mmCIF file with all atom_site columns, C-alpha atoms in Angstrom:
data_model
loop_
_atom_site.group_PDB
_atom_site.id
_atom_site.type_symbol
_atom_site.label_atom_id
_atom_site.label_alt_id
_atom_site.label_comp_id
_atom_site.label_asym_id
_atom_site.label_entity_id
_atom_site.label_seq_id
_atom_site.pdbx_PDB_ins_code
_atom_site.Cartn_x
_atom_site.Cartn_y
_atom_site.Cartn_z
_atom_site.occupancy
_atom_site.B_iso_or_equiv
_atom_site.pdbx_formal_charge
_atom_site.auth_seq_id
_atom_site.auth_comp_id
_atom_site.auth_asym_id
_atom_site.auth_atom_id
_atom_site.pdbx_PDB_model_num
ATOM 1   C CA . MET O 1 1   ? 192.570 57.599 -32.183 1.00 54.00 ? 1   MET O CA 1
ATOM 2   C CA . LYS O 1 2   ? 194.356 59.832 -29.694 1.00 60.00 ? 2   LYS O CA 1
ATOM 3   C CA . ILE O 1 3   ? 195.973 58.141 -26.739 1.00 56.00 ? 3   ILE O CA 1
ATOM 4   C CA . ARG O 1 4   ? 195.850 60.208 -23.556 1.00 60.00 ? 4   ARG O CA 1
ATOM 5   C CA . THR O 1 5   ? 194.816 57.773 -20.852 1.00 64.00 ? 5   THR O CA 1
ATOM 6   C CA . LYS O 1 6   ? 195.241 54.147 -19.843 1.00 57.00 ? 6   LYS O CA 1
ATOM 7   C CA . ARG O 1 7   ? 191.697 53.508 -21.048 1.00 61.00 ? 7   ARG O CA 1
ATOM 8   C CA . ASP O 1 8   ? 192.779 54.710 -24.505 1.00 62.00 ? 8   ASP O CA 1
ATOM 9   C CA . CYS O 1 9   ? 195.637 52.202 -24.341 1.00 57.00 ? 9   CYS O CA 1
ATOM 10  C CA . SER O 1 10  ? 193.187 49.393 -23.605 1.00 63.00 ? 10  SER O CA 1
ATOM 11  C CA . LYS O 1 11  ? 190.939 50.478 -26.487 1.00 62.00 ? 11  LYS O CA 1
ATOM 12  C CA . ALA O 1 12  ? 193.914 50.570 -28.859 1.00 61.00 ? 12  ALA O CA 1
ATOM 13  C CA . ALA O 1 13  ? 195.013 47.139 -27.668 1.00 61.00 ? 13  ALA O CA 1
ATOM 14  C CA . LYS O 1 14  ? 191.531 45.733 -28.291 1.00 61.00 ? 14  LYS O CA 1
ATOM 15  C CA . LEU O 1 15  ? 191.641 47.093 -31.822 1.00 55.00 ? 15  LEU O CA 1
ATOM 16  C CA . ILE O 1 16  ? 194.987 45.360 -32.361 1.00 58.00 ? 16  ILE O CA 1
ATOM 17  C CA . GLY O 1 17  ? 193.588 42.157 -30.862 1.00 58.00 ? 17  GLY O CA 1
ATOM 18  C CA . GLU O 1 18  ? 196.183 41.602 -28.130 1.00 57.00 ? 18  GLU O CA 1
ATOM 19  C CA . GLU O 1 19  ? 194.546 43.169 -25.134 1.00 56.00 ? 19  GLU O CA 1
ATOM 20  C CA . ASP O 1 20  ? 196.657 42.647 -22.033 1.00 58.00 ? 20  ASP O CA 1
ATOM 21  C CA . ILE O 1 21  ? 200.312 42.780 -23.032 1.00 60.00 ? 21  ILE O CA 1
ATOM 22  C CA . THR O 1 22  ? 199.736 45.275 -25.847 1.00 60.00 ? 22  THR O CA 1
ATOM 23  C CA . ALA O 1 23  ? 197.905 47.635 -23.475 1.00 58.00 ? 23  ALA O CA 1
ATOM 24  C CA . LEU O 1 24  ? 200.907 47.565 -21.155 1.00 60.00 ? 24  LEU O CA 1
ATOM 25  C CA . ILE O 1 25  ? 203.300 48.217 -24.024 1.00 65.00 ? 25  ILE O CA 1
ATOM 26  C CA . ILE O 1 26  ? 201.202 51.097 -25.373 1.00 60.00 ? 26  ILE O CA 1
ATOM 27  C CA . ALA O 1 27  ? 200.863 52.607 -21.888 1.00 62.00 ? 27  ALA O CA 1
ATOM 28  C CA . GLU O 1 28  ? 204.632 52.387 -21.423 1.00 63.00 ? 28  GLU O CA 1
ATOM 29  C CA . ALA O 1 29  ? 205.280 53.960 -24.826 1.00 63.00 ? 29  ALA O CA 1
ATOM 30  C CA . PHE O 1 30  ? 203.059 56.929 -24.006 1.00 60.00 ? 30  PHE O CA 1
ATOM 31  C CA . GLY O 1 31  ? 204.397 57.275 -20.464 1.00 63.00 ? 31  GLY O CA 1
ATOM 32  C CA . LEU O 1 32  ? 201.093 56.302 -18.911 1.00 57.00 ? 32  LEU O CA 1
ATOM 33  C CA . SER O 1 33  ? 202.172 53.231 -16.972 1.00 55.00 ? 33  SER O CA 1
ATOM 34  C CA . GLU O 1 34  ? 202.634 53.230 -13.200 1.00 59.00 ? 34  GLU O CA 1
ATOM 35  C CA . ASN O 1 35  ? 206.362 52.541 -13.486 1.00 62.00 ? 35  ASN O CA 1
ATOM 36  C CA . GLU O 1 36  ? 208.633 50.094 -15.218 1.00 66.00 ? 36  GLU O CA 1
ATOM 37  C CA . GLU O 1 37  ? 208.704 47.615 -12.326 1.00 68.00 ? 37  GLU O CA 1
ATOM 38  C CA . VAL O 1 38  ? 204.903 47.465 -12.036 1.00 71.00 ? 38  VAL O CA 1
ATOM 39  C CA . THR O 1 39  ? 204.587 47.016 -15.781 1.00 70.00 ? 39  THR O CA 1
ATOM 40  C CA . LYS O 1 40  ? 207.157 44.205 -15.723 1.00 77.00 ? 40  LYS O CA 1
ATOM 41  C CA . ARG O 1 41  ? 205.350 42.464 -12.845 1.00 79.00 ? 41  ARG O CA 1
ATOM 42  C CA . LYS O 1 42  ? 202.027 42.652 -14.659 1.00 80.00 ? 42  LYS O CA 1
ATOM 43  C CA . ALA O 1 43  ? 203.565 41.302 -17.852 1.00 82.00 ? 43  ALA O CA 1
ATOM 44  C CA . MET O 1 44  ? 205.255 38.471 -15.916 1.00 84.00 ? 44  MET O CA 1
ATOM 45  C CA . ARG O 1 45  ? 202.010 37.619 -14.120 1.00 86.00 ? 45  ARG O CA 1
ATOM 46  C CA . LEU O 1 46  ? 200.212 37.474 -17.460 1.00 86.00 ? 46  LEU O CA 1
ATOM 47  C CA . LYS O 1 47  ? 202.983 35.336 -18.957 1.00 87.00 ? 47  LYS O CA 1
ATOM 48  C CA . LEU O 1 48  ? 202.764 32.973 -15.964 1.00 88.00 ? 48  LEU O CA 1
ATOM 49  C CA . GLU O 1 49  ? 198.992 32.698 -16.205 1.00 88.00 ? 49  GLU O CA 1
ATOM 50  C CA . THR O 1 50  ? 199.059 32.002 -19.938 1.00 88.00 ? 50  THR O CA 1
ATOM 51  C CA . ALA O 1 51  ? 202.024 29.587 -19.932 1.00 87.00 ? 51  ALA O CA 1
ATOM 52  C CA . THR O 1 52  ? 201.013 26.307 -21.531 1.00 87.00 ? 52  THR O CA 1
ATOM 53  C CA . SER O 1 53  ? 204.291 24.391 -21.468 1.00 89.00 ? 53  SER O CA 1
ATOM 54  C CA . GLN O 1 54  ? 207.166 23.597 -19.134 1.00 88.00 ? 54  GLN O CA 1
ATOM 55  C CA . LYS O 1 55  ? 209.434 25.616 -21.442 1.00 90.00 ? 55  LYS O CA 1
ATOM 56  C CA . GLU O 1 56  ? 207.290 28.735 -20.987 1.00 90.00 ? 56  GLU O CA 1
ATOM 57  C CA . LEU O 1 57  ? 207.236 28.215 -17.214 1.00 89.00 ? 57  LEU O CA 1
ATOM 58  C CA . TRP O 1 58  ? 211.062 27.934 -17.162 1.00 88.00 ? 58  TRP O CA 1
ATOM 59  C CA . GLU O 1 59  ? 211.210 31.224 -19.116 1.00 88.00 ? 59  GLU O CA 1
ATOM 60  C CA . VAL O 1 60  ? 208.985 32.901 -16.523 1.00 87.00 ? 60  VAL O CA 1
ATOM 61  C CA . LEU O 1 61  ? 211.202 31.507 -13.770 1.00 83.00 ? 61  LEU O CA 1
ATOM 62  C CA . ASP O 1 62  ? 214.355 32.771 -15.495 1.00 83.00 ? 62  ASP O CA 1
ATOM 63  C CA . GLU O 1 63  ? 212.885 36.255 -15.947 1.00 83.00 ? 63  GLU O CA 1
ATOM 64  C CA . SER O 1 64  ? 211.334 36.608 -12.489 1.00 80.00 ? 64  SER O CA 1
ATOM 65  C CA . SER O 1 65  ? 213.025 38.069 -9.439  1.00 75.00 ? 65  SER O CA 1
ATOM 66  C CA . ARG O 1 66  ? 214.326 35.646 -6.828  1.00 72.00 ? 66  ARG O CA 1
ATOM 67  C CA . GLY O 1 67  ? 211.970 35.262 -3.936  1.00 71.00 ? 67  GLY O CA 1
ATOM 68  C CA . SER O 1 68  ? 209.123 36.953 -5.774  1.00 77.00 ? 68  SER O CA 1
ATOM 69  C CA . GLU O 1 69  ? 205.578 35.681 -5.704  1.00 82.00 ? 69  GLU O CA 1
ATOM 70  C CA . ILE O 1 70  ? 205.794 35.010 -9.437  1.00 84.00 ? 70  ILE O CA 1
ATOM 71  C CA . GLU O 1 71  ? 208.926 32.883 -8.964  1.00 82.00 ? 71  GLU O CA 1
ATOM 72  C CA . LEU O 1 72  ? 207.171 30.806 -6.292  1.00 81.00 ? 72  LEU O CA 1
ATOM 73  C CA . GLU O 1 73  ? 204.076 30.305 -8.440  1.00 85.00 ? 73  GLU O CA 1
ATOM 74  C CA . ALA O 1 74  ? 206.212 29.307 -11.440 1.00 86.00 ? 74  ALA O CA 1
ATOM 75  C CA . LEU O 1 75  ? 208.055 26.769 -9.264  1.00 83.00 ? 75  LEU O CA 1
ATOM 76  C CA . LYS O 1 76  ? 204.766 25.351 -8.003  1.00 83.00 ? 76  LYS O CA 1
ATOM 77  C CA . LYS O 1 77  ? 203.440 24.998 -11.559 1.00 88.00 ? 77  LYS O CA 1
ATOM 78  C CA . LEU O 1 78  ? 206.694 23.427 -12.736 1.00 87.00 ? 78  LEU O CA 1
ATOM 79  C CA . LEU O 1 79  ? 206.468 20.900 -9.918  1.00 82.00 ? 79  LEU O CA 1
ATOM 80  C CA . GLU O 1 80  ? 202.807 20.138 -10.634 1.00 84.00 ? 80  GLU O CA 1
ATOM 81  C CA . ASN O 1 81  ? 203.659 19.481 -14.277 1.00 86.00 ? 81  ASN O CA 1
ATOM 82  C CA . ALA O 1 82  ? 206.840 17.478 -13.611 1.00 82.00 ? 82  ALA O CA 1
ATOM 83  C CA . HIS O 1 83  ? 206.468 13.912 -14.834 1.00 82.00 ? 83  HIS O CA 1
ATOM 84  C CA . THR O 1 84  ? 209.908 12.490 -14.086 1.00 81.00 ? 84  THR O CA 1
ATOM 85  C CA . GLN O 1 85  ? 212.329 12.477 -11.184 1.00 78.00 ? 85  GLN O CA 1
ATOM 86  C CA . GLU O 1 86  ? 214.813 14.417 -13.336 1.00 82.00 ? 86  GLU O CA 1
ATOM 87  C CA . GLU O 1 87  ? 212.266 17.204 -13.824 1.00 83.00 ? 87  GLU O CA 1
ATOM 88  C CA . ARG O 1 88  ? 211.562 17.282 -10.074 1.00 79.00 ? 88  ARG O CA 1
ATOM 89  C CA . TRP O 1 89  ? 215.298 17.477 -9.269  1.00 79.00 ? 89  TRP O CA 1
ATOM 90  C CA . ALA O 1 90  ? 215.665 20.266 -11.845 1.00 80.00 ? 90  ALA O CA 1
ATOM 91  C CA . VAL O 1 91  ? 212.917 22.266 -10.114 1.00 79.00 ? 91  VAL O CA 1
ATOM 92  C CA . LEU O 1 92  ? 214.539 21.600 -6.739  1.00 75.00 ? 92  LEU O CA 1
ATOM 93  C CA . SER O 1 93  ? 217.907 22.849 -7.995  1.00 75.00 ? 93  SER O CA 1
ATOM 94  C CA . GLU O 1 94  ? 216.265 26.137 -9.038  1.00 72.00 ? 94  GLU O CA 1
ATOM 95  C CA . THR O 1 95  ? 214.513 26.665 -5.712  1.00 65.00 ? 95  THR O CA 1
ATOM 96  C CA . TYR O 1 96  ? 216.294 29.376 -3.742  1.00 58.00 ? 96  TYR O CA 1
ATOM 97  C CA . ALA O 1 97  ? 213.740 31.286 -1.765  1.00 48.00 ? 97  ALA O CA 1
ATOM 98  C CA . SER O 1 98  ? 211.184 29.131 -0.080  1.00 57.00 ? 98  SER O CA 1
ATOM 99  C CA . SER O 1 99  ? 211.933 26.238 2.216   1.00 66.00 ? 99  SER O CA 1
ATOM 100 C CA . GLU O 1 100 ? 208.214 25.414 1.992   1.00 68.00 ? 100 GLU O CA 1
ATOM 101 C CA . ILE O 1 101 ? 208.579 24.845 -1.748  1.00 69.00 ? 101 ILE O CA 1
ATOM 102 C CA . LYS O 1 102 ? 211.783 22.827 -1.247  1.00 71.00 ? 102 LYS O CA 1
ATOM 103 C CA . PHE O 1 103 ? 210.031 20.687 1.340   1.00 74.00 ? 103 PHE O CA 1
ATOM 104 C CA . LYS O 1 104 ? 207.137 20.050 -1.034  1.00 74.00 ? 104 LYS O CA 1
ATOM 105 C CA . ILE O 1 105 ? 209.472 19.161 -3.910  1.00 74.00 ? 105 ILE O CA 1
ATOM 106 C CA . VAL O 1 106 ? 211.581 16.761 -1.844  1.00 76.00 ? 106 VAL O CA 1
ATOM 107 C CA . ARG O 1 107 ? 208.463 15.139 -0.454  1.00 76.00 ? 107 ARG O CA 1
ATOM 108 C CA . GLU O 1 108 ? 207.189 14.751 -4.034  1.00 76.00 ? 108 GLU O CA 1
ATOM 109 C CA . ILE O 1 109 ? 210.491 13.150 -5.043  1.00 77.00 ? 109 ILE O CA 1
ATOM 110 C CA . ILE O 1 110 ? 210.360 10.737 -2.099  1.00 78.00 ? 110 ILE O CA 1
ATOM 111 C CA . SER O 1 111 ? 206.766 9.766  -2.868  1.00 77.00 ? 111 SER O CA 1
ATOM 112 C CA . HIS O 1 112 ? 207.674 8.503  -6.350  1.00 73.00 ? 112 HIS O CA 1
ATOM 113 C CA . ASP O 1 113 ? 209.926 5.627  -7.272  1.00 67.00 ? 113 ASP O CA 1
ATOM 114 C CA . THR O 1 114 ? 213.124 6.918  -5.766  1.00 71.00 ? 114 THR O CA 1
ATOM 115 C CA . SER O 1 115 ? 216.475 5.210  -6.128  1.00 80.00 ? 115 SER O CA 1
ATOM 116 C CA . GLN O 1 116 ? 218.671 4.424  -3.138  1.00 81.00 ? 116 GLN O CA 1
ATOM 117 C CA . ASP O 1 117 ? 221.177 7.042  -4.316  1.00 81.00 ? 117 ASP O CA 1
ATOM 118 C CA . GLU O 1 118 ? 218.472 9.722  -4.434  1.00 79.00 ? 118 GLU O CA 1
ATOM 119 C CA . LEU O 1 119 ? 217.251 8.790  -0.963  1.00 78.00 ? 119 LEU O CA 1
ATOM 120 C CA . VAL O 1 120 ? 220.792 8.944  0.440   1.00 81.00 ? 120 VAL O CA 1
ATOM 121 C CA . ARG O 1 121 ? 221.233 12.339 -1.210  1.00 78.00 ? 121 ARG O CA 1
ATOM 122 C CA . ILE O 1 122 ? 218.013 13.615 0.374   1.00 77.00 ? 122 ILE O CA 1
ATOM 123 C CA . TYR O 1 123 ? 219.069 12.224 3.742   1.00 76.00 ? 123 TYR O CA 1
ATOM 124 C CA . ARG O 1 124 ? 222.474 13.945 3.574   1.00 79.00 ? 124 ARG O CA 1
ATOM 125 C CA . GLU O 1 125 ? 221.141 17.278 2.290   1.00 74.00 ? 125 GLU O CA 1
ATOM 126 C CA . ASN O 1 126 ? 218.441 17.529 4.953   1.00 69.00 ? 126 ASN O CA 1
ATOM 127 C CA . PRO O 1 127 ? 220.085 16.434 8.211   1.00 66.00 ? 127 PRO O CA 1
ATOM 128 C CA . LEU O 1 128 ? 217.886 16.106 11.285  1.00 68.00 ? 128 LEU O CA 1
ATOM 129 C CA . SER O 1 129 ? 214.728 17.046 9.451   1.00 72.00 ? 129 SER O CA 1
ATOM 130 C CA . GLU O 1 130 ? 211.414 15.404 8.776   1.00 76.00 ? 130 GLU O CA 1
ATOM 131 C CA . LEU O 1 131 ? 212.609 14.868 5.195   1.00 72.00 ? 131 LEU O CA 1
ATOM 132 C CA . SER O 1 132 ? 215.689 12.933 6.293   1.00 75.00 ? 132 SER O CA 1
ATOM 133 C CA . GLU O 1 133 ? 213.452 10.734 8.450   1.00 79.00 ? 133 GLU O CA 1
ATOM 134 C CA . GLU O 1 134 ? 211.173 10.043 5.478   1.00 78.00 ? 134 GLU O CA 1
ATOM 135 C CA . ALA O 1 135 ? 214.152 9.287  3.239   1.00 77.00 ? 135 ALA O CA 1
ATOM 136 C CA . LEU O 1 136 ? 215.600 6.942  5.867   1.00 79.00 ? 136 LEU O CA 1
ATOM 137 C CA . ARG O 1 137 ? 212.243 5.203  6.329   1.00 80.00 ? 137 ARG O CA 1
ATOM 138 C CA . LYS O 1 138 ? 211.937 4.676  2.565   1.00 79.00 ? 138 LYS O CA 1
ATOM 139 C CA . LEU O 1 139 ? 215.549 3.400  2.397   1.00 77.00 ? 139 LEU O CA 1
ATOM 140 C CA . CYS O 1 140 ? 214.734 0.847  5.089   1.00 82.00 ? 140 CYS O CA 1
ATOM 141 C CA . GLU O 1 141 ? 211.687 -0.289 3.111   1.00 80.00 ? 141 GLU O CA 1
ATOM 142 C CA . ILE O 1 142 ? 213.837 -0.814 0.025   1.00 75.00 ? 142 ILE O CA 1
ATOM 143 C CA . LEU O 1 143 ? 216.504 -2.726 1.923   1.00 73.00 ? 143 LEU O CA 1
#
C-alpha cells in the first residue's frame, strides 16, 4: 500500500486495527498531518474520550495545556468520578484556569460530609463570596 494522502493513513490504520491514534501517527510520519499542535490536540481529545480510570484522566490533565478545553473537560470528569473528599480537594488543587470549575468543585465539597476544618478553609480561601456564605451556613448547622 502506498501512503500519499490522509485517507491512505486511515486505511493503513484500519488494517493495523488501531484506527484513530495510529492514523494520526502515520499521517505525522509521512508529513501529512495539519501540524504538530493539531495532531497533539486530536490525540489528547481521543485519550480524554477513551479514558476509563481516574489515573488515565490525571494523565490527560498532566499532558494538556493549562486553560485548554481538554484540561477543563478532564477536570470535570475527574470531579464527576471523585468519590472522596480527598479526591475532590486534589482536583481543586489542580484547577488553575476556570473559576467556574473551582466554584463547582468547592460547592461539591461543601455538599458532602465536610469537616469543620474544611469549611473554615473554604471560608478563608473564598472571602466575601457565595462559597464563603455557604461554608459559613454549613458551619453554623454543625455547631
